[in-house]
Each structure stands twice: as structure tokens, then as C-alpha cells.
């Protein structure tokens, strides 16, 4: 029976998961492939810590170059994470004619172009299903069976930490910092959670989704990113009253030759399937011109789910290898020459409905003034509530608007924030009612 | 630019959808493929009825053989439906070395083995993503990125007609026959709805899912099939009171070398993602040993969604063609020699929780007698309700059981139905609490 040799860089949590797939599922992979996948080398600086899996003698090494230059190795799995030495190692693997599978979205967001160009020049595959949505097979769905569609939009709940925190804030009425602390204690949030809670991780994943759905290069720095640390129990409560849930949503849209690419807390109607995605689960909603809406849901992280996606990529490469050819499906789903450079729409030009929360003195005429300013900017009011009326103290006033450009909203809010009767800077949250 | 020529058999609704993909999305398909897909011939007995699409001169023919024998045609799409002449045409296409894409689950369920053997012998691909879940890319997910998993179970809501009827019965409290009539008037149900409402269509799809998830041949006749025509508003109401929804569920499980394959109305907890699948939407929940649960959701029917799946298959074949090789991924996801013959577990051996509804005289001692019989069979009672007490009339008595084999349940019900105080044959609905 033919063998495909695989090398692994990075013996951390996910690495241990990958090794377990090789050990536990060798038979089913053989039955599907008609060949044997062999894990020939595993490189890590630390090869002594117990990861709960036993590796055959001679497989572990501290020398990554041993994996990268081994002429018998066909596929290199990169699970080191971060920018360096991951970038150098991946480029070295490509240089040596090896296919690469990675889960490293940060690397792809920053050095994707360089890596994919090198791979295309060398005629090898770079696959990265595990980088978006963990075990959810979303990238292969876009590249493979849904590829006859023009995608109109893509929405994602892509960060388990944020979704876990928002879910608990929603279910328990707790505030952000206390849930974060508990999430850290339980291992659902990192000691430094910035990357997750401020939306950077979600944006890395969105960059990949937008590129693959719309066939365009994305400059990561053009993505608008807002995290969830400013979301208050009050906002969640008001959202509920209006029939919404707040999710950290990755949003990609394409219209008239421009794309939107943004990550921010978003109110979505409670009866939408994405609103039901709870805790550490992830989900992606794709809307194609023929398929309509498709939602994919599953575990967005974790050693086993991520290992599933990594090994799915290894199997795809192995099938190509056995068939005697390479790079059957382009890495980003489009022939490199056919990838466009669609501009990202500036945030001021996006159109949305908005939830606006003002903190105002409870005096006669305040509502009139605020709604007057909104009216001057042509912003329609869909509904308004002003609960907890306590004379002379600052109280919340909540307005849900009709569709307006972000430019109008931010200009109007700047004016409103100058009013004497407005005691705190206004809050707003974008609403996504139309997910088609 | 290279061209891949495609022939289409069947110019009905889906056929028109496929033609529209060729017309509207030629550019995006070219950018993804690096080659042109050309629809060279479309055969149908009726080529004069207006289907809302204009076809180039010379493309339409009433002679299927013209498509099947054209040496320029690489891929044949079969959208005739039914057993014959679809079977003959598909075999003829294979004989002439053409790859085949079909949406015909009935054909696959009955003649799949014959067709796939012929294709394997000839070295051509047969693909059929559109046959299960319409536009949802579930078969490619199983065959491609999730293929490093051993699947434990698969659950599906796979028939839009049934789900539409059950959703309306649930939301409106209406009865089966009145909703069915309305669904027929609206075009959501066929004039003869038997195939859909009695679960046969769902079972055709389950046969494919079970084979592809577990790598086994399935004898369609071994699948237990129960439809939704016996579901009453009363059952739906009781389900709600216990926190469940009733869905027509396709269930596949594998354990210890046997599989379960069954289609029947099933109570699922309201907070499960599958419970939220409403109306004509479809969804599949797959559970793999590494990926854990994955749910895929989308439009299970309709010309456009189905055309998306068909054309996704055509694109996959075109990629293989361009790479100069064939049958890269086996049709059923397993190398034919590695497909097993796992026995289907007899229904009497399955283990489930049960909803039991008795119609009893409201006399003292009735509950004691029924619970006594259940106790004699070792069936545990999880909860019981007996609403609407009206002296001396027949009233419902509902019992939710703990897990028991179907053998014990049916034997117990046979005994209970002999009681004088039991006025109608007992009803039962299986409960699926553990979808992992």
C-alpha cells in the first residue's frame, strides 16, 4: 500500500490532537484514501512535556529543519502559531516542494500573499481549513461545492471566547469584566484576552472568508474592528426588549464592485439561526446567488475539532498526490490571476439600522431635541424607549433607527453629545436585520 | 482558454436553474476554474414549453442519445428523475466515458450499486450532492474535509414538505390534513404527497448519508420508515409541554459494528439547533469522533439551490479533468473495496426514550394498571401528565419513559392495549435527547 509521509511542526495542544487522529483513525483514513498516511516526524523545541499521547521512537525531534528538508516528507503541518518562526518554516517547506497545512490565521492575514505566491510558483498546495471556524468545513464548502455561486454576503460568529462571554452576559445579566474573569479561570479566555475580545482574531478569519467568497485581495488594515469590551448588561437587556441578541459578528458583503469587511458587536433578531449559536460554538452564514443562505455550525476551537480540519486538508492533499498532480483547487478558491482588488467600503458609507443609547437628564424637551437632531440628518426613528424615569437624574434613552449611513449617524451623535442634557457619550450598536 | 463541455438531460425546473447558472455565473466559474464550462446540449422530450430561460440555438434536442454519444461532452447532468429512463441514460453515459452528475436520490437508493460499479469500472465520476439536502454541501463535507473522522451519528431534517407541515402544525395548532391541503394549494406539497409525507423521500436521502458516513452498503428495504400523517395537534401540544418539538428525523448511528437507519417522527428538545429548523429548510447534524457535532443548514429544494449543488459537482469534475485525472475522490467517500456490509439493527433492538399517549377511561386505578405493566417490562417512567379530567369519558394519559428497547415498549403497549379501560390503540413517538 502506498504511503504519504507527513511532518508536523509544533507539538502543542492541537499538535497532540493531530497525532491522536493518526493513531486512532488510521483505518478509516486508509479506507477512504486507499493509501496510508504516516506521521514521520514531529518537531518542537520542547519534546519532553507530557501531552497525553505517546509518540513512536525516533519521531520526535527538536530540529524543525529535519522535517523541512526530509525528502520523504510530502506534507508539512504547521501548528506553531504566530508570525515567526512559522513564516520562515512555511516558506522553507514550500521551497523544498512540500505541501503545507496550517491553522495559523494570524500568519495568513499578515503573510498570506507571500506564502501563497511562493506556493503557486512551486506548484504546491497550502491549505488552512482549521484557520477559520475550527472544525467547521467552511473554507472547503466555499472552494468546493458552493463554488458555482456569486456570494452576496458572509456572516460569522468566529471567536469562541467572545461568544462564550456574550452568551453568559445574556443569560445571567452579568457584566463583561466579571464574566471575562470567570472565563479566564475556566480556561475559555487567555490571560491576555485582547486579541480575542477586541475582535482581532475574528478579523483575521473574516479576511480569509471575504477573500475566498468574493475573490479579492484584502488589506487586513482596512478591516474595521470593534470588540465587545464596551458592551454593557444594559445594552443586552434593551436588545432583548426589542427582540435582538448581541453577537460579535464578522460581516462581509459585496455590492457594485466594493466589499464591506467589518467586525463589531451586532444586534441580530432572536429568531435568526445565528442568534442561537451559544457558548464556544462558531457558525458561518454564507449567502450565494443560487444556493441562498447556508449556515455551518460547529466547534470553533479545541484540539480535536481543529485536528479534524487539519487532517481533512492532509487527506485532500494526499488524494491529489495519489492522483499524480498538485494544486487541483487554488488555495483561495480562485485562479491567482483572477483575484481582484475590490476596494473596502469606508465605514462612513455603510448603511445599517442602529441602536442608539443616550444617557440624558430626565427633563422635558430632551427627547424633542435629540429626535430633532436625528430628523435634521434625515435619520428615521423606528422605535424609542425611555424606562426608569427618575426625576433629575441621568436616565437611558434608547432609539432604534431606520436605515442610515454611518456618516449621518456619527455626525448626528457628535451633535447630540454636545447637548447639556446629554451626560455621557452616546453608545451605538449596528443592527443586522437583512442577512440575505 | 480550455473548455469543458456539459450535456443536460431533463429541461424541467431544476434543469432551468442549471441553465441559469451557466448563463449568469459563467464569469465567476471561469475565475475559479481557469477554464470555461460550456453547456453544449440539453435534451428533453418537451423542448417547446417556456421555462423562463432562453437557450442558444442548436442546444435543445429531443434526442437524449445525441447528448449521451457526443464525443465532445465530458459531463452529463441527469435531471430527469425517477427510475427509467434515468437509469438507462446514466449507464449509457458511463459506457461512453462520461462523468455523471445527478440529483436523483430515488435512482441512487435503488440502482446506486449498479451505477457506481459501472462508473468505477469505467473510471468516471458519479456525483450527487444535490440528492441530499438540496443546496447544502453535506455530501462533499463528509467526503472531503470531515473525512478524517469516524462518524458516530447523523441526523437530518431532509424533506421540506414534512418540515413545512410540522412547522405550521406547531405554530398554528392546526391538524395534518388541513395544513397538507393548504401546502398543496401553495405548491409546497405534491398532488400525491405520499412519497414525502410517508418518509420515503427522507429515507432515500438517509440511505446515502448512512452509506457515506459509515462506509457501508445499505439495503434500502432494511430502513424503517414512518411518516408524519399520524401526528396530531395533541401530540405536538404535549411535546411542547415537555420542552420538545416533533420533527420528521432521519437517524443514522453506528455502534459496535452495526448501524441504525430509521426515519420517523421524533421529539427533539426545543433548545437543540435542529429544533429551530423551520418551514422548507433542511439541516443535517453530523457527529464525528474528532470534529464533534457539525450542523449544516440551508434550502433543501428549489430550482436555484439544487442547481448550485449540481454545478458544484460539475466544477469538481472539471477540476479533475483539467488536472488530467479522474475519480479523485470515491463516489461514496470510501474506496469501493473498503466499503463494509454492516448489518442494520432491527427496530426491536434500538434503545430510545419514548413518549406514550394512551386514551383511557377516567377511572380510578387506570394509571396504576398501565404503570404496572410498564414496570413489569422494566420500563422506567420519567414523567406523566393527565390533563382534561372529565369523569367517565376517554381522556389522554401521557407518559415519558426512560430509555428502553423498542421490543419492551411494543410488547408493553400490546398488553396495555388489551385493557378494558384503554379505548384507542396507544400512540408512541421516539425521543432523541442525546444527539452526540
mmCIF file of C-alpha atoms in Angstrom, chain A residues 57-406:
data_model
loop_
_atom_site.group_PDB
_atom_site.id
_atom_site.type_symbol
_atom_site.label_atom_id
_atom_site.label_comp_id
_atom_site.label_asym_id
_atom_site.label_seq_id
_atom_site.Cartn_x
_atom_site.Cartn_y
_atom_site.Cartn_z
ATOM 1 C CA UNK A 57 10.587 6.320 18.993
ATOM 2 C CA UNK A 58 12.536 8.439 16.523
ATOM 3 C CA UNK A 59 9.553 10.565 15.504
ATOM 4 C CA UNK A 60 10.160 13.481 17.872
ATOM 5 C CA UNK A 61 12.875 15.988 17.111
ATOM 6 C CA UNK A 62 13.854 19.468 18.284
ATOM 7 C CA UNK A 63 15.162 20.307 14.819
ATOM 8 C CA UNK A 64 12.492 21.738 12.536
ATOM 9 C CA UNK A 65 14.911 21.605 9.605
ATOM 10 C CA UNK A 66 14.896 17.844 9.876
ATOM 11 C CA UNK A 67 11.199 17.911 8.964
ATOM 12 C CA UNK A 68 11.542 20.675 6.379
ATOM 13 C CA UNK A 69 14.332 19.055 4.409
ATOM 14 C CA UNK A 70 13.377 15.373 4.665
ATOM 15 C CA UNK A 71 12.917 14.315 1.033
ATOM 16 C CA UNK A 72 10.439 11.604 2.081
ATOM 17 C CA UNK A 73 8.015 14.062 3.641
ATOM 18 C CA UNK A 74 5.224 15.148 1.295
ATOM 19 C CA UNK A 75 3.130 17.320 3.585
ATOM 20 C CA UNK A 76 4.170 19.624 6.441
ATOM 21 C CA UNK A 77 1.618 20.619 9.073
ATOM 22 C CA UNK A 78 2.452 23.947 10.737
ATOM 23 C CA UNK A 79 0.914 24.325 14.206
ATOM 24 C CA UNK A 80 3.456 26.653 15.832
ATOM 25 C CA UNK A 81 1.216 29.680 15.608
ATOM 26 C CA UNK A 82 2.232 33.359 15.475
ATOM 27 C CA UNK A 83 4.347 35.047 12.802
ATOM 28 C CA UNK A 84 7.871 33.770 13.361
ATOM 29 C CA UNK A 85 9.369 31.239 13.033
ATOM 30 C CA UNK A 86 6.120 29.968 11.458
ATOM 31 C CA UNK A 87 6.560 32.149 8.361
ATOM 32 C CA UNK A 88 10.168 31.137 7.793
ATOM 33 C CA UNK A 89 9.383 27.446 8.275
ATOM 34 C CA UNK A 90 6.373 27.521 5.950
ATOM 35 C CA UNK A 91 8.383 29.250 3.221
ATOM 36 C CA UNK A 92 11.192 26.752 3.727
ATOM 37 C CA UNK A 93 8.747 23.833 3.423
ATOM 38 C CA UNK A 94 7.395 25.281 0.170
ATOM 39 C CA UNK A 95 10.925 25.840 -1.118
ATOM 40 C CA UNK A 96 11.562 22.145 -0.537
ATOM 41 C CA UNK A 97 8.467 21.252 -2.557
ATOM 42 C CA UNK A 98 6.289 20.254 0.348
ATOM 43 C CA UNK A 99 2.591 20.903 0.647
ATOM 44 C CA UNK A 100 1.643 22.862 3.734
ATOM 45 C CA UNK A 101 -1.356 22.618 6.045
ATOM 46 C CA UNK A 102 -1.726 25.288 8.701
ATOM 47 C CA UNK A 103 -4.224 26.531 11.275
ATOM 48 C CA UNK A 104 -2.447 29.888 11.593
ATOM 49 C CA UNK A 105 -4.871 32.679 10.685
ATOM 50 C CA UNK A 106 -2.592 35.415 12.003
ATOM 51 C CA UNK A 107 0.169 34.236 9.660
ATOM 52 C CA UNK A 108 -2.249 34.096 6.728
ATOM 53 C CA UNK A 109 -3.723 37.503 7.457
ATOM 54 C CA UNK A 110 -0.275 39.099 7.553
ATOM 55 C CA UNK A 111 1.856 36.989 5.201
ATOM 56 C CA UNK A 112 -0.774 35.144 3.187
ATOM 57 C CA UNK A 113 0.115 36.810 -0.109
ATOM 58 C CA UNK A 114 3.827 35.998 0.194
ATOM 59 C CA UNK A 115 3.157 32.403 1.219
ATOM 60 C CA UNK A 116 0.538 31.695 -1.435
ATOM 61 C CA UNK A 117 2.665 33.242 -4.181
ATOM 62 C CA UNK A 118 5.625 31.095 -3.187
ATOM 63 C CA UNK A 119 3.378 28.017 -3.152
ATOM 64 C CA UNK A 120 1.841 28.820 -6.546
ATOM 65 C CA UNK A 121 5.307 29.347 -8.057
ATOM 66 C CA UNK A 122 6.452 26.000 -6.682
ATOM 67 C CA UNK A 123 3.189 24.222 -7.592
ATOM 68 C CA UNK A 124 2.421 23.029 -4.083
ATOM 69 C CA UNK A 125 -0.741 23.314 -2.019
ATOM 70 C CA UNK A 126 -1.236 25.474 1.060
ATOM 71 C CA UNK A 127 -4.428 24.577 2.888
ATOM 72 C CA UNK A 128 -5.834 26.152 6.028
ATOM 73 C CA UNK A 129 -9.369 24.937 6.786
ATOM 74 C CA UNK A 130 -8.597 24.938 10.527
ATOM 75 C CA UNK A 131 -7.817 28.657 10.493
ATOM 76 C CA UNK A 132 -11.496 29.666 10.271
ATOM 77 C CA UNK A 133 -14.229 28.147 12.400
ATOM 78 C CA UNK A 134 -12.110 25.321 13.841
ATOM 79 C CA UNK A 135 -13.685 22.035 12.804
ATOM 80 C CA UNK A 136 -16.403 23.593 10.621
ATOM 81 C CA UNK A 137 -15.646 22.758 6.973
ATOM 82 C CA UNK A 138 -16.454 26.255 5.758
ATOM 83 C CA UNK A 139 -13.471 27.020 3.534
ATOM 84 C CA UNK A 140 -13.827 23.764 1.652
ATOM 85 C CA UNK A 141 -17.569 24.436 1.257
ATOM 86 C CA UNK A 142 -16.766 27.804 -0.349
ATOM 87 C CA UNK A 143 -13.983 26.427 -2.560
ATOM 88 C CA UNK A 144 -15.671 23.173 -3.491
ATOM 89 C CA UNK A 145 -19.404 22.575 -3.682
ATOM 90 C CA UNK A 146 -20.636 26.169 -3.391
ATOM 91 C CA UNK A 147 -18.158 27.455 -5.976
ATOM 92 C CA UNK A 148 -20.717 27.979 -8.740
ATOM 93 C CA UNK A 149 -22.210 30.826 -6.697
ATOM 94 C CA UNK A 150 -21.514 34.513 -6.585
ATOM 95 C CA UNK A 151 -21.606 35.156 -2.870
ATOM 96 C CA UNK A 152 -23.551 38.197 -1.769
ATOM 97 C CA UNK A 153 -22.552 38.148 1.883
ATOM 98 C CA UNK A 154 -20.954 36.177 4.662
ATOM 99 C CA UNK A 155 -21.587 36.454 8.390
ATOM 100 C CA UNK A 156 -19.635 34.696 11.104
ATOM 101 C CA UNK A 157 -19.544 34.080 14.810
ATOM 102 C CA UNK A 158 -15.893 33.133 14.795
ATOM 103 C CA UNK A 159 -14.460 33.619 18.258
ATOM 104 C CA UNK A 160 -15.474 31.213 21.000
ATOM 105 C CA UNK A 161 -14.194 33.419 23.821
ATOM 106 C CA UNK A 162 -16.349 36.377 22.774
ATOM 107 C CA UNK A 163 -19.392 34.236 22.143
ATOM 108 C CA UNK A 164 -18.988 32.494 25.488
ATOM 109 C CA UNK A 165 -18.764 35.851 27.288
ATOM 110 C CA UNK A 166 -21.737 37.364 25.433
ATOM 111 C CA UNK A 167 -23.816 34.226 25.966
ATOM 112 C CA UNK A 168 -23.217 34.328 29.709
ATOM 113 C CA UNK A 169 -23.809 38.094 29.858
ATOM 114 C CA UNK A 170 -27.112 37.475 28.038
ATOM 115 C CA UNK A 171 -28.249 34.521 30.123
ATOM 116 C CA UNK A 172 -27.106 35.801 33.521
ATOM 117 C CA UNK A 173 -27.272 39.581 33.177
ATOM 118 C CA UNK A 174 -23.636 39.689 34.328
ATOM 119 C CA UNK A 175 -21.169 42.356 33.247
ATOM 120 C CA UNK A 176 -18.277 41.942 30.851
ATOM 121 C CA UNK A 177 -15.373 42.039 33.287
ATOM 122 C CA UNK A 178 -16.781 39.555 35.770
ATOM 123 C CA UNK A 179 -17.636 37.028 33.044
ATOM 124 C CA UNK A 180 -14.212 37.556 31.483
ATOM 125 C CA UNK A 181 -12.511 36.814 34.817
ATOM 126 C CA UNK A 182 -14.524 33.635 35.208
ATOM 127 C CA UNK A 183 -13.818 32.647 31.597
ATOM 128 C CA UNK A 184 -10.116 33.092 32.269
ATOM 129 C CA UNK A 185 -10.342 30.939 35.389
ATOM 130 C CA UNK A 186 -12.130 28.230 33.369
ATOM 131 C CA UNK A 187 -9.611 28.357 30.514
ATOM 132 C CA UNK A 188 -12.075 29.789 27.960
ATOM 133 C CA UNK A 189 -10.139 33.066 27.771
ATOM 134 C CA UNK A 190 -6.414 33.781 27.620
ATOM 135 C CA UNK A 191 -4.561 35.596 30.406
ATOM 136 C CA UNK A 192 -4.200 38.461 27.916
ATOM 137 C CA UNK A 193 -7.570 38.309 26.170
ATOM 138 C CA UNK A 194 -7.111 41.422 23.982
ATOM 139 C CA UNK A 195 -6.667 39.537 20.723
ATOM 140 C CA UNK A 196 -9.967 37.727 21.244
ATOM 141 C CA UNK A 197 -12.225 40.243 22.971
ATOM 142 C CA UNK A 198 -11.132 43.190 20.843
ATOM 143 C CA UNK A 199 -12.058 41.332 17.666
ATOM 144 C CA UNK A 200 -8.608 40.890 16.084
ATOM 145 C CA UNK A 201 -8.871 37.102 15.906
ATOM 146 C CA UNK A 202 -12.326 37.382 14.335
ATOM 147 C CA UNK A 203 -10.977 39.891 11.801
ATOM 148 C CA UNK A 204 -8.142 37.551 10.800
ATOM 149 C CA UNK A 205 -10.773 34.942 9.999
ATOM 150 C CA UNK A 206 -13.034 37.423 8.229
ATOM 151 C CA UNK A 207 -10.135 38.465 5.997
ATOM 152 C CA UNK A 208 -9.862 34.881 4.794
ATOM 153 C CA UNK A 209 -13.633 34.450 4.341
ATOM 154 C CA UNK A 210 -14.033 37.693 2.401
ATOM 155 C CA UNK A 211 -11.114 36.875 0.109
ATOM 156 C CA UNK A 212 -12.433 33.397 -0.595
ATOM 157 C CA UNK A 213 -16.086 34.339 -1.009
ATOM 158 C CA UNK A 214 -15.567 37.356 -3.217
ATOM 159 C CA UNK A 215 -12.286 36.502 -4.944
ATOM 160 C CA UNK A 216 -10.473 39.613 -3.812
ATOM 161 C CA UNK A 217 -7.308 40.578 -2.003
ATOM 162 C CA UNK A 218 -7.965 42.190 1.373
ATOM 163 C CA UNK A 219 -5.647 44.549 3.168
ATOM 164 C CA UNK A 220 -6.114 43.487 6.769
ATOM 165 C CA UNK A 221 -5.600 47.065 7.969
ATOM 166 C CA UNK A 222 -8.690 48.184 6.053
ATOM 167 C CA UNK A 223 -10.980 45.979 8.155
ATOM 168 C CA UNK A 224 -12.913 47.893 10.805
ATOM 169 C CA UNK A 225 -12.591 46.088 14.124
ATOM 170 C CA UNK A 226 -14.528 46.759 17.307
ATOM 171 C CA UNK A 227 -14.523 44.353 20.245
ATOM 172 C CA UNK A 228 -17.043 43.524 22.929
ATOM 173 C CA UNK A 229 -15.448 45.142 25.999
ATOM 174 C CA UNK A 230 -17.825 48.118 25.857
ATOM 175 C CA UNK A 231 -20.990 46.028 25.762
ATOM 176 C CA UNK A 232 -22.993 46.517 28.959
ATOM 177 C CA UNK A 233 -25.709 44.386 30.565
ATOM 178 C CA UNK A 234 -27.991 47.367 29.888
ATOM 179 C CA UNK A 235 -27.429 47.094 26.130
ATOM 180 C CA UNK A 236 -28.077 43.364 26.268
ATOM 181 C CA UNK A 237 -31.264 43.982 28.217
ATOM 182 C CA UNK A 238 -32.522 46.594 25.752
ATOM 183 C CA UNK A 239 -31.591 44.326 22.840
ATOM 184 C CA UNK A 240 -33.758 41.620 24.373
ATOM 185 C CA UNK A 241 -36.690 44.022 24.754
ATOM 186 C CA UNK A 242 -36.505 44.818 21.051
ATOM 187 C CA UNK A 243 -36.175 41.123 20.079
ATOM 188 C CA UNK A 244 -32.437 41.024 19.415
ATOM 189 C CA UNK A 245 -29.299 39.326 20.685
ATOM 190 C CA UNK A 246 -25.870 40.950 20.630
ATOM 191 C CA UNK A 247 -23.144 38.904 18.922
ATOM 192 C CA UNK A 248 -19.626 39.771 17.848
ATOM 193 C CA UNK A 249 -20.284 39.400 14.150
ATOM 194 C CA UNK A 250 -17.843 39.236 11.263
ATOM 195 C CA UNK A 251 -19.595 40.779 8.275
ATOM 196 C CA UNK A 252 -18.566 40.596 4.653
ATOM 197 C CA UNK A 253 -20.721 41.930 1.822
ATOM 198 C CA UNK A 254 -20.181 42.583 -1.841
ATOM 199 C CA UNK A 255 -22.155 45.047 -3.909
ATOM 200 C CA UNK A 256 -21.376 47.036 -7.050
ATOM 201 C CA UNK A 257 -17.670 46.292 -7.084
ATOM 202 C CA UNK A 258 -16.946 47.154 -3.456
ATOM 203 C CA UNK A 259 -16.853 44.997 -0.380
ATOM 204 C CA UNK A 260 -17.680 45.552 3.243
ATOM 205 C CA UNK A 261 -15.420 43.856 5.783
ATOM 206 C CA UNK A 262 -16.078 44.658 9.403
ATOM 207 C CA UNK A 263 -16.121 43.094 12.843
ATOM 208 C CA UNK A 264 -18.224 44.610 15.578
ATOM 209 C CA UNK A 265 -20.886 43.841 18.155
ATOM 210 C CA UNK A 266 -24.104 43.482 16.206
ATOM 211 C CA UNK A 267 -27.744 43.079 17.131
ATOM 212 C CA UNK A 268 -29.375 40.205 15.297
ATOM 213 C CA UNK A 269 -33.038 39.162 15.561
ATOM 214 C CA UNK A 270 -33.538 36.399 18.154
ATOM 215 C CA UNK A 271 -35.329 34.175 15.653
ATOM 216 C CA UNK A 272 -32.363 34.080 13.243
ATOM 217 C CA UNK A 273 -30.386 30.829 13.320
ATOM 218 C CA UNK A 274 -27.138 32.714 14.111
ATOM 219 C CA UNK A 275 -28.733 34.141 17.271
ATOM 220 C CA UNK A 276 -28.977 30.603 18.661
ATOM 221 C CA UNK A 277 -25.246 29.950 18.416
ATOM 222 C CA UNK A 278 -24.282 29.786 22.058
ATOM 223 C CA UNK A 279 -21.160 29.472 24.173
ATOM 224 C CA UNK A 280 -17.926 28.456 22.484
ATOM 225 C CA UNK A 281 -19.645 27.293 19.291
ATOM 226 C CA UNK A 282 -18.950 29.039 15.981
ATOM 227 C CA UNK A 283 -21.131 29.445 12.911
ATOM 228 C CA UNK A 284 -20.871 30.938 9.466
ATOM 229 C CA UNK A 285 -23.770 32.051 7.295
ATOM 230 C CA UNK A 286 -22.981 32.259 3.599
ATOM 231 C CA UNK A 287 -25.417 33.692 1.086
ATOM 232 C CA UNK A 288 -24.903 32.757 -2.546
ATOM 233 C CA UNK A 289 -26.908 33.973 -5.515
ATOM 234 C CA UNK A 290 -28.095 30.440 -6.280
ATOM 235 C CA UNK A 291 -27.774 28.455 -3.069
ATOM 236 C CA UNK A 292 -29.365 31.211 -0.964
ATOM 237 C CA UNK A 293 -28.453 31.130 2.725
ATOM 238 C CA UNK A 294 -26.352 28.272 4.064
ATOM 239 C CA UNK A 295 -25.323 28.036 7.695
ATOM 240 C CA UNK A 296 -22.495 25.867 9.006
ATOM 241 C CA UNK A 297 -22.223 25.343 12.738
ATOM 242 C CA UNK A 298 -19.763 23.520 14.972
ATOM 243 C CA UNK A 299 -16.862 23.726 17.385
ATOM 244 C CA UNK A 300 -14.720 26.718 16.526
ATOM 245 C CA UNK A 301 -11.734 25.619 18.572
ATOM 246 C CA UNK A 302 -10.394 22.790 20.703
ATOM 247 C CA UNK A 303 -7.718 20.225 19.973
ATOM 248 C CA UNK A 304 -9.967 17.587 18.439
ATOM 249 C CA UNK A 305 -12.160 19.751 16.222
ATOM 250 C CA UNK A 306 -9.160 21.671 14.924
ATOM 251 C CA UNK A 307 -7.272 18.424 14.308
ATOM 252 C CA UNK A 308 -10.237 17.212 12.234
ATOM 253 C CA UNK A 309 -9.935 20.225 9.920
ATOM 254 C CA UNK A 310 -6.144 19.898 9.685
ATOM 255 C CA UNK A 311 -6.364 16.221 8.776
ATOM 256 C CA UNK A 312 -9.155 16.891 6.265
ATOM 257 C CA UNK A 313 -6.694 19.146 4.449
ATOM 258 C CA UNK A 314 -3.986 16.486 4.664
ATOM 259 C CA UNK A 315 -6.403 13.960 3.144
ATOM 260 C CA UNK A 316 -7.237 16.366 0.282
ATOM 261 C CA UNK A 317 -3.553 16.823 -0.495
ATOM 262 C CA UNK A 318 -2.966 13.088 -0.241
ATOM 263 C CA UNK A 319 -5.759 12.469 -2.781
ATOM 264 C CA UNK A 320 -4.124 14.919 -5.173
ATOM 265 C CA UNK A 321 -0.731 13.292 -4.623
ATOM 266 C CA UNK A 322 -2.102 9.829 -5.313
ATOM 267 C CA UNK A 323 -3.761 11.108 -8.474
ATOM 268 C CA UNK A 324 -0.337 12.357 -9.521
ATOM 269 C CA UNK A 325 -0.993 16.054 -9.644
ATOM 270 C CA UNK A 326 -0.860 19.075 -7.419
ATOM 271 C CA UNK A 327 -2.800 22.202 -6.567
ATOM 272 C CA UNK A 328 -6.058 20.949 -8.035
ATOM 273 C CA UNK A 329 -8.103 23.655 -6.298
ATOM 274 C CA UNK A 330 -6.490 27.065 -5.883
ATOM 275 C CA UNK A 331 -5.677 27.985 -2.276
ATOM 276 C CA UNK A 332 -8.108 30.902 -2.161
ATOM 277 C CA UNK A 333 -10.641 29.200 -4.425
ATOM 278 C CA UNK A 334 -9.804 31.456 -7.395
ATOM 279 C CA UNK A 335 -7.063 31.153 -10.002
ATOM 280 C CA UNK A 336 -4.400 33.600 -8.692
ATOM 281 C CA UNK A 337 -4.525 35.701 -11.889
ATOM 282 C CA UNK A 338 -8.275 36.107 -11.439
ATOM 283 C CA UNK A 339 -8.189 37.520 -7.913
ATOM 284 C CA UNK A 340 -9.486 41.075 -7.911
ATOM 285 C CA UNK A 341 -8.630 44.084 -5.779
ATOM 286 C CA UNK A 342 -12.066 45.238 -4.761
ATOM 287 C CA UNK A 343 -11.933 48.306 -2.527
ATOM 288 C CA UNK A 344 -13.296 48.071 1.004
ATOM 289 C CA UNK A 345 -16.139 50.479 1.565
ATOM 290 C CA UNK A 346 -15.244 53.154 4.163
ATOM 291 C CA UNK A 347 -17.285 52.768 7.347
ATOM 292 C CA UNK A 348 -18.920 56.166 6.817
ATOM 293 C CA UNK A 349 -20.536 54.773 3.657
ATOM 294 C CA UNK A 350 -22.066 51.634 5.115
ATOM 295 C CA UNK A 351 -25.818 51.540 5.572
ATOM 296 C CA UNK A 352 -27.360 49.951 8.645
ATOM 297 C CA UNK A 353 -30.049 50.263 11.220
ATOM 298 C CA UNK A 354 -28.733 51.475 14.547
ATOM 299 C CA UNK A 355 -29.433 51.038 18.222
ATOM 300 C CA UNK A 356 -28.624 54.332 19.937
ATOM 301 C CA UNK A 357 -28.391 54.651 23.701
ATOM 302 C CA UNK A 358 -28.169 58.091 25.240
ATOM 303 C CA UNK A 359 -27.702 58.975 28.889
ATOM 304 C CA UNK A 360 -29.804 62.072 29.431
ATOM 305 C CA UNK A 361 -31.198 64.254 32.156
ATOM 306 C CA UNK A 362 -34.841 63.479 32.661
ATOM 307 C CA UNK A 363 -36.103 66.924 31.672
ATOM 308 C CA UNK A 364 -38.933 67.971 29.394
ATOM 309 C CA UNK A 365 -37.791 68.584 25.832
ATOM 310 C CA UNK A 366 -34.814 66.235 25.796
ATOM 311 C CA UNK A 367 -36.463 63.715 23.511
ATOM 312 C CA UNK A 368 -37.614 66.501 21.241
ATOM 313 C CA UNK A 369 -34.093 67.877 20.951
ATOM 314 C CA UNK A 370 -32.478 64.523 20.214
ATOM 315 C CA UNK A 371 -35.116 63.420 17.767
ATOM 316 C CA UNK A 372 -34.906 66.852 16.191
ATOM 317 C CA UNK A 373 -31.184 66.453 15.521
ATOM 318 C CA UNK A 374 -31.735 62.945 14.114
ATOM 319 C CA UNK A 375 -34.507 64.378 11.946
ATOM 320 C CA UNK A 376 -32.212 67.123 10.654
ATOM 321 C CA UNK A 377 -29.820 64.437 9.443
ATOM 322 C CA UNK A 378 -32.671 62.565 7.806
ATOM 323 C CA UNK A 379 -32.407 59.632 10.212
ATOM 324 C CA UNK A 380 -35.752 57.915 10.726
ATOM 325 C CA UNK A 381 -36.748 56.646 14.164
ATOM 326 C CA UNK A 382 -38.218 53.118 14.188
ATOM 327 C CA UNK A 383 -38.911 52.989 17.917
ATOM 328 C CA UNK A 384 -37.902 54.589 21.184
ATOM 329 C CA UNK A 385 -37.987 53.604 24.862
ATOM 330 C CA UNK A 386 -37.149 55.560 27.962
ATOM 331 C CA UNK A 387 -37.529 53.313 31.003
ATOM 332 C CA UNK A 388 -36.742 54.012 34.676
ATOM 333 C CA UNK A 389 -37.881 57.613 34.819
ATOM 334 C CA UNK A 390 -36.290 59.154 37.917
ATOM 335 C CA UNK A 391 -36.677 62.934 38.085
ATOM 336 C CA UNK A 392 -33.492 64.976 37.606
ATOM 337 C CA UNK A 393 -31.149 62.030 37.379
ATOM 338 C CA UNK A 394 -29.450 60.792 34.234
ATOM 339 C CA UNK A 395 -31.576 58.085 32.599
ATOM 340 C CA UNK A 396 -31.149 55.978 29.491
ATOM 341 C CA UNK A 397 -32.978 56.839 26.303
ATOM 342 C CA UNK A 398 -32.904 54.198 23.589
ATOM 343 C CA UNK A 399 -33.724 54.790 19.932
ATOM 344 C CA UNK A 400 -33.798 52.216 17.141
ATOM 345 C CA UNK A 401 -33.323 53.914 13.779
ATOM 346 C CA UNK A 402 -34.342 53.043 10.275
ATOM 347 C CA UNK A 403 -31.536 52.502 7.776
ATOM 348 C CA UNK A 404 -28.999 55.303 7.594
ATOM 349 C CA UNK A 405 -25.395 55.714 6.545
ATOM 350 C CA UNK A 406 -22.827 55.548 9.309
#
